[in-house]
């Protein structure tokens, strides 16, 4: 995760969530194979917890999988009614 800067990145994500009044619940990240398992787990957890926000470092963190980013964003919106925020927005 982030080339050895995982702790710093997670701290920034936690700070962003806190600044927005959100509870940071968990970090999900794909294996290097990017098989979509973590994305499926994220979607399932959003629905289970009735949570509607995902904070990512950048939208590039939803890229690099076999499914295009726009489809992943649409799936989060339709399946879990979730909005995706980045550290910059």
mmCIF file with all atom_site columns, C-alpha atoms in Angstrom:
data_model
loop_
_atom_site.group_PDB
_atom_site.id
_atom_site.type_symbol
_atom_site.label_atom_id
_atom_site.label_alt_id
_atom_site.label_comp_id
_atom_site.label_asym_id
_atom_site.label_entity_id
_atom_site.label_seq_id
_atom_site.pdbx_PDB_ins_code
_atom_site.Cartn_x
_atom_site.Cartn_y
_atom_site.Cartn_z
_atom_site.occupancy
_atom_site.B_iso_or_equiv
_atom_site.pdbx_formal_charge
_atom_site.auth_seq_id
_atom_site.auth_comp_id
_atom_site.auth_asym_id
_atom_site.auth_atom_id
_atom_site.pdbx_PDB_model_num
ATOM 1  C CA . UNK A 1 1  ? 0.000   0.000  0.000   1.00 0.00 ? 1  UNK A CA 1
ATOM 2  C CA . UNK A 1 2  ? 1.550   3.288  -1.174  1.00 0.00 ? 2  UNK A CA 1
ATOM 3  C CA . UNK A 1 3  ? 5.079   1.916  -1.415  1.00 0.00 ? 3  UNK A CA 1
ATOM 4  C CA . UNK A 1 4  ? 5.761   1.626  2.305   1.00 0.00 ? 4  UNK A CA 1
ATOM 5  C CA . UNK A 1 5  ? 3.840   4.754  3.307   1.00 0.00 ? 5  UNK A CA 1
ATOM 6  C CA . UNK A 1 6  ? 0.732   2.910  4.418   1.00 0.00 ? 6  UNK A CA 1
ATOM 7  C CA . UNK A 1 7  ? 0.681   4.297  7.959   1.00 0.00 ? 7  UNK A CA 1
ATOM 8  C CA . UNK A 1 8  ? 1.020   7.900  6.748   1.00 0.00 ? 8  UNK A CA 1
ATOM 9  C CA . UNK A 1 9  ? -1.638  7.381  4.111   1.00 0.00 ? 9  UNK A CA 1
ATOM 10 C CA . UNK A 1 10 ? -4.064  5.803  6.556   1.00 0.00 ? 10 UNK A CA 1
ATOM 11 C CA . UNK A 1 11 ? -3.477  8.679  8.999   1.00 0.00 ? 11 UNK A CA 1
ATOM 12 C CA . UNK A 1 12 ? -4.354  11.153 6.232   1.00 0.00 ? 12 UNK A CA 1
ATOM 13 C CA . UNK A 1 13 ? -7.499  9.173  5.377   1.00 0.00 ? 13 UNK A CA 1
ATOM 14 C CA . UNK A 1 14 ? -8.517  9.086  9.042   1.00 0.00 ? 14 UNK A CA 1
ATOM 15 C CA . UNK A 1 15 ? -7.948  12.844 9.342   1.00 0.00 ? 15 UNK A CA 1
ATOM 16 C CA . UNK A 1 16 ? -10.047 13.517 6.227   1.00 0.00 ? 16 UNK A CA 1
ATOM 17 C CA . UNK A 1 17 ? -12.876 11.346 7.546   1.00 0.00 ? 17 UNK A CA 1
ATOM 18 C CA . UNK A 1 18 ? -12.731 13.040 10.962  1.00 0.00 ? 18 UNK A CA 1
ATOM 19 C CA . UNK A 1 19 ? -12.767 16.498 9.337   1.00 0.00 ? 19 UNK A CA 1
ATOM 20 C CA . UNK A 1 20 ? -15.978 15.525 7.539   1.00 0.00 ? 20 UNK A CA 1
ATOM 21 C CA . UNK A 1 21 ? -17.584 14.145 10.699  1.00 0.00 ? 21 UNK A CA 1
ATOM 22 C CA . UNK A 1 22 ? -17.250 10.548 9.528   1.00 0.00 ? 22 UNK A CA 1
ATOM 23 C CA . UNK A 1 23 ? -16.184 7.455  11.421  1.00 0.00 ? 23 UNK A CA 1
ATOM 24 C CA . UNK A 1 24 ? -13.208 5.755  9.776   1.00 0.00 ? 24 UNK A CA 1
ATOM 25 C CA . UNK A 1 25 ? -14.088 2.076  10.008  1.00 0.00 ? 25 UNK A CA 1
ATOM 26 C CA . UNK A 1 26 ? -11.590 0.114  7.926   1.00 0.00 ? 26 UNK A CA 1
ATOM 27 C CA . UNK A 1 27 ? -9.020  0.096  5.164   1.00 0.00 ? 27 UNK A CA 1
ATOM 28 C CA . UNK A 1 28 ? -9.591  -2.067 2.114   1.00 0.00 ? 28 UNK A CA 1
ATOM 29 C CA . UNK A 1 29 ? -6.875  -2.675 -0.450  1.00 0.00 ? 29 UNK A CA 1
ATOM 30 C CA . UNK A 1 30 ? -6.523  -5.101 -3.324  1.00 0.00 ? 30 UNK A CA 1
ATOM 31 C CA . UNK A 1 31 ? -3.749  -7.598 -3.694  1.00 0.00 ? 31 UNK A CA 1
ATOM 32 C CA . UNK A 1 32 ? -1.260  -6.947 -6.445  1.00 0.00 ? 32 UNK A CA 1
ATOM 33 C CA . UNK A 1 33 ? -3.357  -9.150 -8.701  1.00 0.00 ? 33 UNK A CA 1
ATOM 34 C CA . UNK A 1 34 ? -6.266  -6.725 -8.301  1.00 0.00 ? 34 UNK A CA 1
ATOM 35 C CA . UNK A 1 35 ? -8.877  -9.462 -8.512  1.00 0.00 ? 35 UNK A CA 1
ATOM 36 C CA . UNK A 1 36 ? -11.618 -7.264 -7.034  1.00 0.00 ? 36 UNK A CA 1
ATOM 37 C CA . UNK A 1 37 ? -11.970 -9.170 -3.766  1.00 0.00 ? 37 UNK A CA 1
ATOM 38 C CA . UNK A 1 38 ? -11.358 -6.125 -1.566  1.00 0.00 ? 38 UNK A CA 1
ATOM 39 C CA . UNK A 1 39 ? -13.750 -4.019 -3.662  1.00 0.00 ? 39 UNK A CA 1
ATOM 40 C CA . UNK A 1 40 ? -16.466 -6.650 -3.207  1.00 0.00 ? 40 UNK A CA 1
ATOM 41 C CA . UNK A 1 41 ? -15.753 -6.738 0.544   1.00 0.00 ? 41 UNK A CA 1
ATOM 42 C CA . UNK A 1 42 ? -15.925 -2.926 0.678   1.00 0.00 ? 42 UNK A CA 1
ATOM 43 C CA . UNK A 1 43 ? -19.279 -2.882 -1.095  1.00 0.00 ? 43 UNK A CA 1
ATOM 44 C CA . UNK A 1 44 ? -20.628 -5.604 1.186   1.00 0.00 ? 44 UNK A CA 1
ATOM 45 C CA . UNK A 1 45 ? -19.441 -3.787 4.322   1.00 0.00 ? 45 UNK A CA 1
ATOM 46 C CA . UNK A 1 46 ? -20.955 -0.484 3.161   1.00 0.00 ? 46 UNK A CA 1
ATOM 47 C CA . UNK A 1 47 ? -24.324 -2.187 2.761   1.00 0.00 ? 47 UNK A CA 1
ATOM 48 C CA . UNK A 1 48 ? -24.045 -4.107 6.042   1.00 0.00 ? 48 UNK A CA 1
ATOM 49 C CA . UNK A 1 49 ? -23.149 -0.987 8.023   1.00 0.00 ? 49 UNK A CA 1
ATOM 50 C CA . UNK A 1 50 ? -25.541 1.255  6.088   1.00 0.00 ? 50 UNK A CA 1
ATOM 51 C CA . UNK A 1 51 ? -22.520 3.484  5.410   1.00 0.00 ? 51 UNK A CA 1
ATOM 52 C CA . UNK A 1 52 ? -22.463 5.835  2.449   1.00 0.00 ? 52 UNK A CA 1
ATOM 53 C CA . UNK A 1 53 ? -18.981 7.343  2.193   1.00 0.00 ? 53 UNK A CA 1
ATOM 54 C CA . UNK A 1 54 ? -15.659 6.039  0.946   1.00 0.00 ? 54 UNK A CA 1
ATOM 55 C CA . UNK A 1 55 ? -12.477 8.080  1.341   1.00 0.00 ? 55 UNK A CA 1
ATOM 56 C CA . UNK A 1 56 ? -9.592  7.317  -1.023  1.00 0.00 ? 56 UNK A CA 1
ATOM 57 C CA . UNK A 1 57 ? -6.242  9.059  -1.510  1.00 0.00 ? 57 UNK A CA 1
ATOM 58 C CA . UNK A 1 58 ? -7.188  9.790  -5.125  1.00 0.00 ? 58 UNK A CA 1
ATOM 59 C CA . UNK A 1 59 ? -9.467  8.335  -7.762  1.00 0.00 ? 59 UNK A CA 1
ATOM 60 C CA . UNK A 1 60 ? -6.373  6.638  -9.184  1.00 0.00 ? 60 UNK A CA 1
ATOM 61 C CA . UNK A 1 61 ? -6.674  4.255  -6.243  1.00 0.00 ? 61 UNK A CA 1
ATOM 62 C CA . UNK A 1 62 ? -9.805  2.871  -7.907  1.00 0.00 ? 62 UNK A CA 1
ATOM 63 C CA . UNK A 1 63 ? -7.931  2.250  -11.146 1.00 0.00 ? 63 UNK A CA 1
ATOM 64 C CA . UNK A 1 64 ? -5.695  -0.525 -12.339 1.00 0.00 ? 64 UNK A CA 1
ATOM 65 C CA . UNK A 1 65 ? -8.231  -3.272 -12.001 1.00 0.00 ? 65 UNK A CA 1
ATOM 66 C CA . UNK A 1 66 ? -9.940  -5.124 -14.797 1.00 0.00 ? 66 UNK A CA 1
ATOM 67 C CA . UNK A 1 67 ? -13.072 -3.033 -14.276 1.00 0.00 ? 67 UNK A CA 1
ATOM 68 C CA . UNK A 1 68 ? -12.868 0.631  -15.375 1.00 0.00 ? 68 UNK A CA 1
ATOM 69 C CA . UNK A 1 69 ? -12.933 3.218  -12.579 1.00 0.00 ? 69 UNK A CA 1
ATOM 70 C CA . UNK A 1 70 ? -16.206 4.750  -13.778 1.00 0.00 ? 70 UNK A CA 1
ATOM 71 C CA . UNK A 1 71 ? -17.914 1.383  -13.410 1.00 0.00 ? 71 UNK A CA 1
ATOM 72 C CA . UNK A 1 72 ? -16.500 0.941  -9.898  1.00 0.00 ? 72 UNK A CA 1
ATOM 73 C CA . UNK A 1 73 ? -17.794 4.378  -8.885  1.00 0.00 ? 73 UNK A CA 1
ATOM 74 C CA . UNK A 1 74 ? -21.195 3.592  -10.404 1.00 0.00 ? 74 UNK A CA 1
ATOM 75 C CA . UNK A 1 75 ? -21.313 0.252  -8.582  1.00 0.00 ? 75 UNK A CA 1
ATOM 76 C CA . UNK A 1 76 ? -20.580 1.894  -5.224  1.00 0.00 ? 76 UNK A CA 1
ATOM 77 C CA . UNK A 1 77 ? -23.297 4.466  -5.916  1.00 0.00 ? 77 UNK A CA 1
ATOM 78 C CA . UNK A 1 78 ? -25.918 1.951  -7.023  1.00 0.00 ? 78 UNK A CA 1
ATOM 79 C CA . UNK A 1 79 ? -25.170 -0.988 -4.715  1.00 0.00 ? 79 UNK A CA 1
ATOM 80 C CA . UNK A 1 80 ? -24.310 0.899  -1.516  1.00 0.00 ? 80 UNK A CA 1
ATOM 81 C CA . UNK A 1 81 ? -25.566 4.434  -2.196  1.00 0.00 ? 81 UNK A CA 1
ATOM 82 C CA . UNK A 1 82 ? -21.981 5.523  -1.479  1.00 0.00 ? 82 UNK A CA 1
ATOM 83 C CA . UNK A 1 83 ? -20.140 8.684  -2.410  1.00 0.00 ? 83 UNK A CA 1
ATOM 84 C CA . UNK A 1 84 ? -16.384 8.597  -2.936  1.00 0.00 ? 84 UNK A CA 1
ATOM 85 C CA . UNK A 1 85 ? -14.275 11.418 -1.541  1.00 0.00 ? 85 UNK A CA 1
ATOM 86 C CA . UNK A 1 86 ? -10.569 11.934 -2.103  1.00 0.00 ? 86 UNK A CA 1
ATOM 87 C CA . UNK A 1 87 ? -7.995  13.576 0.130   1.00 0.00 ? 87 UNK A CA 1
ATOM 88 C CA . UNK A 1 88 ? -8.065  16.569 -2.225  1.00 0.00 ? 88 UNK A CA 1
ATOM 89 C CA . UNK A 1 89 ? -11.859 17.102 -2.354  1.00 0.00 ? 89 UNK A CA 1
#
